[in-house]
Amino acid sequence: MLITFKSKAYPNVLMYQEHAKRILDLLHKDSERGVITAEESSRAVDLLEHEIEESRKHQATDEMEQDVKAHHGDHPDGEHEPIEAVSFSTRAYPLLEMLRAARDQGSDILWGV
């Protein structure tokens, strides 16, 4: 399922709910519906930037490798193209930019409405 984040300060940002959930859990927000107020956005930027830095310090885990194999399987015959893992920082970047714009322009961010 997709989540559309909306703000007057930035174009809409679409994310898969499973990817957005990690960010929203960090911010103590519900993934179904919610708001990050302009007042909360500064703290949200700080938290997300810290989480991105932490994620860059750690290598891919066995859990991620298992997830990739579950989606692509082990195909020694080369049926699938090489797997390119998308990092947390890459996934989070559009929402981080939206948070920064919302902070700078004093706008709220809404989703699920």
PDB file of C-alpha atoms in Angstrom:
ATOM      1  CA  MET A   1       0.000   0.000   0.000  1.00  0.00           C
ATOM      2  CA  LEU A   2       1.216   3.501  -0.808  1.00  0.00           C
ATOM      3  CA  ILE A   3       1.219   6.473   1.529  1.00  0.00           C
ATOM      4  CA  THR A   4       1.000   9.968   0.070  1.00  0.00           C
ATOM      5  CA  PHE A   5       2.591  12.637   2.226  1.00  0.00           C
ATOM      6  CA  LYS A   6       1.196  16.107   1.507  1.00  0.00           C
ATOM      7  CA  SER A   7       2.429  19.549   2.467  1.00  0.00           C
ATOM      8  CA  LYS A   8       1.958  23.061   1.124  1.00  0.00           C
ATOM      9  CA  ALA A   9       5.728  23.459   1.359  1.00  0.00           C
ATOM     10  CA  TYR A  10       6.749  20.605  -0.968  1.00  0.00           C
ATOM     11  CA  PRO A  11       5.414  18.353  -3.766  1.00  0.00           C
ATOM     12  CA  ASN A  12       3.663  15.153  -2.653  1.00  0.00           C
ATOM     13  CA  VAL A  13       5.912  12.288  -1.587  1.00  0.00           C
ATOM     14  CA  LEU A  14       4.805   8.688  -2.211  1.00  0.00           C
ATOM     15  CA  MET A  15       6.226   5.806  -0.203  1.00  0.00           C
ATOM     16  CA  TYR A  16       5.313   2.205   0.316  1.00  0.00           C
ATOM     17  CA  GLN A  17       3.728   1.865   3.736  1.00  0.00           C
ATOM     18  CA  GLU A  18       6.264  -0.777   4.791  1.00  0.00           C
ATOM     19  CA  HIS A  19       9.123   1.665   4.089  1.00  0.00           C
ATOM     20  CA  ALA A  20       7.391   4.687   5.616  1.00  0.00           C
ATOM     21  CA  LYS A  21       6.541   2.728   8.763  1.00  0.00           C
ATOM     22  CA  ARG A  22      10.168   2.737   9.955  1.00  0.00           C
ATOM     23  CA  ILE A  23      10.277   6.525   9.702  1.00  0.00           C
ATOM     24  CA  LEU A  24       6.842   7.038  11.220  1.00  0.00           C
ATOM     25  CA  ASP A  25       7.628   4.666  14.100  1.00  0.00           C
ATOM     26  CA  LEU A  26      10.740   6.726  14.778  1.00  0.00           C
ATOM     27  CA  LEU A  27       8.526   9.824  14.977  1.00  0.00           C
ATOM     28  CA  HIS A  28       5.875   7.989  17.066  1.00  0.00           C
ATOM     29  CA  LYS A  29       3.271   8.426  14.332  1.00  0.00           C
ATOM     30  CA  ASP A  30       0.613   6.073  12.976  1.00  0.00           C
ATOM     31  CA  SER A  31       1.256   4.851   9.444  1.00  0.00           C
ATOM     32  CA  GLU A  32      -2.443   4.858   8.531  1.00  0.00           C
ATOM     33  CA  ARG A  33      -3.181   8.541   9.074  1.00  0.00           C
ATOM     34  CA  GLY A  34      -1.496  11.441  10.742  1.00  0.00           C
ATOM     35  CA  VAL A  35       0.149  14.810  10.812  1.00  0.00           C
ATOM     36  CA  ILE A  36       3.582  16.182  11.535  1.00  0.00           C
ATOM     37  CA  THR A  37       2.959  19.748  12.602  1.00  0.00           C
ATOM     38  CA  ALA A  38       5.235  22.608  11.661  1.00  0.00           C
ATOM     39  CA  GLU A  39       6.331  22.725  15.299  1.00  0.00           C
ATOM     40  CA  GLU A  40       7.284  19.025  15.237  1.00  0.00           C
ATOM     41  CA  SER A  41       9.147  19.177  11.935  1.00  0.00           C
ATOM     42  CA  SER A  42      12.428  20.504  13.345  1.00  0.00           C
ATOM     43  CA  ARG A  43      12.678  17.614  15.810  1.00  0.00           C
ATOM     44  CA  ALA A  44      11.573  15.181  13.069  1.00  0.00           C
ATOM     45  CA  VAL A  45      14.394  16.391  10.803  1.00  0.00           C
ATOM     46  CA  ASP A  46      16.928  15.880  13.595  1.00  0.00           C
ATOM     47  CA  LEU A  47      15.649  12.373  14.390  1.00  0.00           C
ATOM     48  CA  LEU A  48      15.569  11.284  10.760  1.00  0.00           C
ATOM     49  CA  GLU A  49      19.035  12.676  10.019  1.00  0.00           C
ATOM     50  CA  HIS A  50      20.391  10.797  13.042  1.00  0.00           C
ATOM     51  CA  GLU A  51      18.696   7.563  11.942  1.00  0.00           C
ATOM     52  CA  ILE A  52      20.137   7.950   8.443  1.00  0.00           C
ATOM     53  CA  GLU A  53      23.638   8.418   9.856  1.00  0.00           C
ATOM     54  CA  GLU A  54      23.228   5.326  12.048  1.00  0.00           C
ATOM     55  CA  SER A  55      21.973   3.245   9.112  1.00  0.00           C
ATOM     56  CA  ARG A  56      25.051   4.195   7.090  1.00  0.00           C
ATOM     57  CA  LYS A  57      27.326   2.827   9.806  1.00  0.00           C
ATOM     58  CA  HIS A  58      25.924  -0.708   9.547  1.00  0.00           C
ATOM     59  CA  GLN A  59      26.352  -3.199   6.774  1.00  0.00           C
ATOM     60  CA  ALA A  60      23.440  -5.089   5.260  1.00  0.00           C
ATOM     61  CA  THR A  61      22.161  -7.706   7.643  1.00  0.00           C
ATOM     62  CA  ASP A  62      21.358 -11.362   7.130  1.00  0.00           C
ATOM     63  CA  GLU A  63      17.700 -10.393   7.514  1.00  0.00           C
ATOM     64  CA  MET A  64      17.894  -8.179   4.427  1.00  0.00           C
ATOM     65  CA  GLU A  65      19.655 -10.915   2.494  1.00  0.00           C
ATOM     66  CA  GLN A  66      16.894 -13.359   3.453  1.00  0.00           C
ATOM     67  CA  ASP A  67      14.262 -10.835   2.379  1.00  0.00           C
ATOM     68  CA  VAL A  68      15.935 -10.416  -1.011  1.00  0.00           C
ATOM     69  CA  LYS A  69      16.095 -14.189  -1.494  1.00  0.00           C
ATOM     70  CA  ALA A  70      12.427 -14.507  -0.546  1.00  0.00           C
ATOM     71  CA  HIS A  71      11.475 -12.014  -3.258  1.00  0.00           C
ATOM     72  CA  HIS A  72      13.911 -13.200  -5.929  1.00  0.00           C
ATOM     73  CA  GLY A  73      14.681 -16.741  -4.890  1.00  0.00           C
ATOM     74  CA  ASP A  74      17.936 -18.511  -5.610  1.00  0.00           C
ATOM     75  CA  HIS A  75      18.077 -18.707  -9.368  1.00  0.00           C
ATOM     76  CA  PRO A  76      21.476 -20.019 -10.410  1.00  0.00           C
ATOM     77  CA  ASP A  77      20.367 -19.990 -14.041  1.00  0.00           C
ATOM     78  CA  GLY A  78      20.422 -16.165 -14.003  1.00  0.00           C
ATOM     79  CA  GLU A  79      16.722 -15.548 -14.603  1.00  0.00           C
ATOM     80  CA  HIS A  80      16.829 -12.345 -12.581  1.00  0.00           C
ATOM     81  CA  GLU A  81      18.892  -9.227 -13.004  1.00  0.00           C
ATOM     82  CA  PRO A  82      21.427  -8.453 -10.279  1.00  0.00           C
ATOM     83  CA  ILE A  83      19.876  -7.253  -7.042  1.00  0.00           C
ATOM     84  CA  GLU A  84      20.480  -3.628  -6.169  1.00  0.00           C
ATOM     85  CA  ALA A  85      19.581  -2.949  -2.567  1.00  0.00           C
ATOM     86  CA  VAL A  86      18.024   0.441  -1.865  1.00  0.00           C
ATOM     87  CA  SER A  87      19.417   1.962   1.302  1.00  0.00           C
ATOM     88  CA  PHE A  88      17.329   3.469   4.082  1.00  0.00           C
ATOM     89  CA  SER A  89      18.877   6.885   3.410  1.00  0.00           C
ATOM     90  CA  THR A  90      17.834   6.729  -0.244  1.00  0.00           C
ATOM     91  CA  ARG A  91      14.276   5.770   0.670  1.00  0.00           C
ATOM     92  CA  ALA A  92      14.064   8.437   3.392  1.00  0.00           C
ATOM     93  CA  TYR A  93      15.556  11.303   1.377  1.00  0.00           C
ATOM     94  CA  PRO A  94      12.342  12.628  -0.276  1.00  0.00           C
ATOM     95  CA  LEU A  95      10.498  12.703   3.041  1.00  0.00           C
ATOM     96  CA  LEU A  96      13.495  14.312   4.747  1.00  0.00           C
ATOM     97  CA  GLU A  97      13.482  17.047   2.102  1.00  0.00           C
ATOM     98  CA  MET A  98       9.743  17.536   2.666  1.00  0.00           C
ATOM     99  CA  LEU A  99      10.333  17.790   6.421  1.00  0.00           C
ATOM    100  CA  ARG A 100      13.032  20.403   5.885  1.00  0.00           C
ATOM    101  CA  ALA A 101      10.765  22.454   3.597  1.00  0.00           C
ATOM    102  CA  ALA A 102       7.877  22.162   6.064  1.00  0.00           C
ATOM    103  CA  ARG A 103      10.152  23.282   8.898  1.00  0.00           C
ATOM    104  CA  ASP A 104      11.484  26.227   6.900  1.00  0.00           C
ATOM    105  CA  GLN A 105       8.050  27.369   5.672  1.00  0.00           C
ATOM    106  CA  GLY A 106       6.062  26.572   8.836  1.00  0.00           C
ATOM    107  CA  SER A 107       3.792  24.016   7.134  1.00  0.00           C
ATOM    108  CA  ASP A 108       2.276  20.757   8.328  1.00  0.00           C
ATOM    109  CA  ILE A 109       2.688  17.365   6.657  1.00  0.00           C
ATOM    110  CA  LEU A 110      -0.399  15.158   6.356  1.00  0.00           C
ATOM    111  CA  TRP A 111      -1.021  11.608   5.172  1.00  0.00           C
ATOM    112  CA  GLY A 112      -3.968   9.230   5.018  1.00  0.00           C
ATOM    113  CA  VAL A 113      -6.557  11.996   4.735  1.00  0.00           C
TER     114      VAL A 113
END
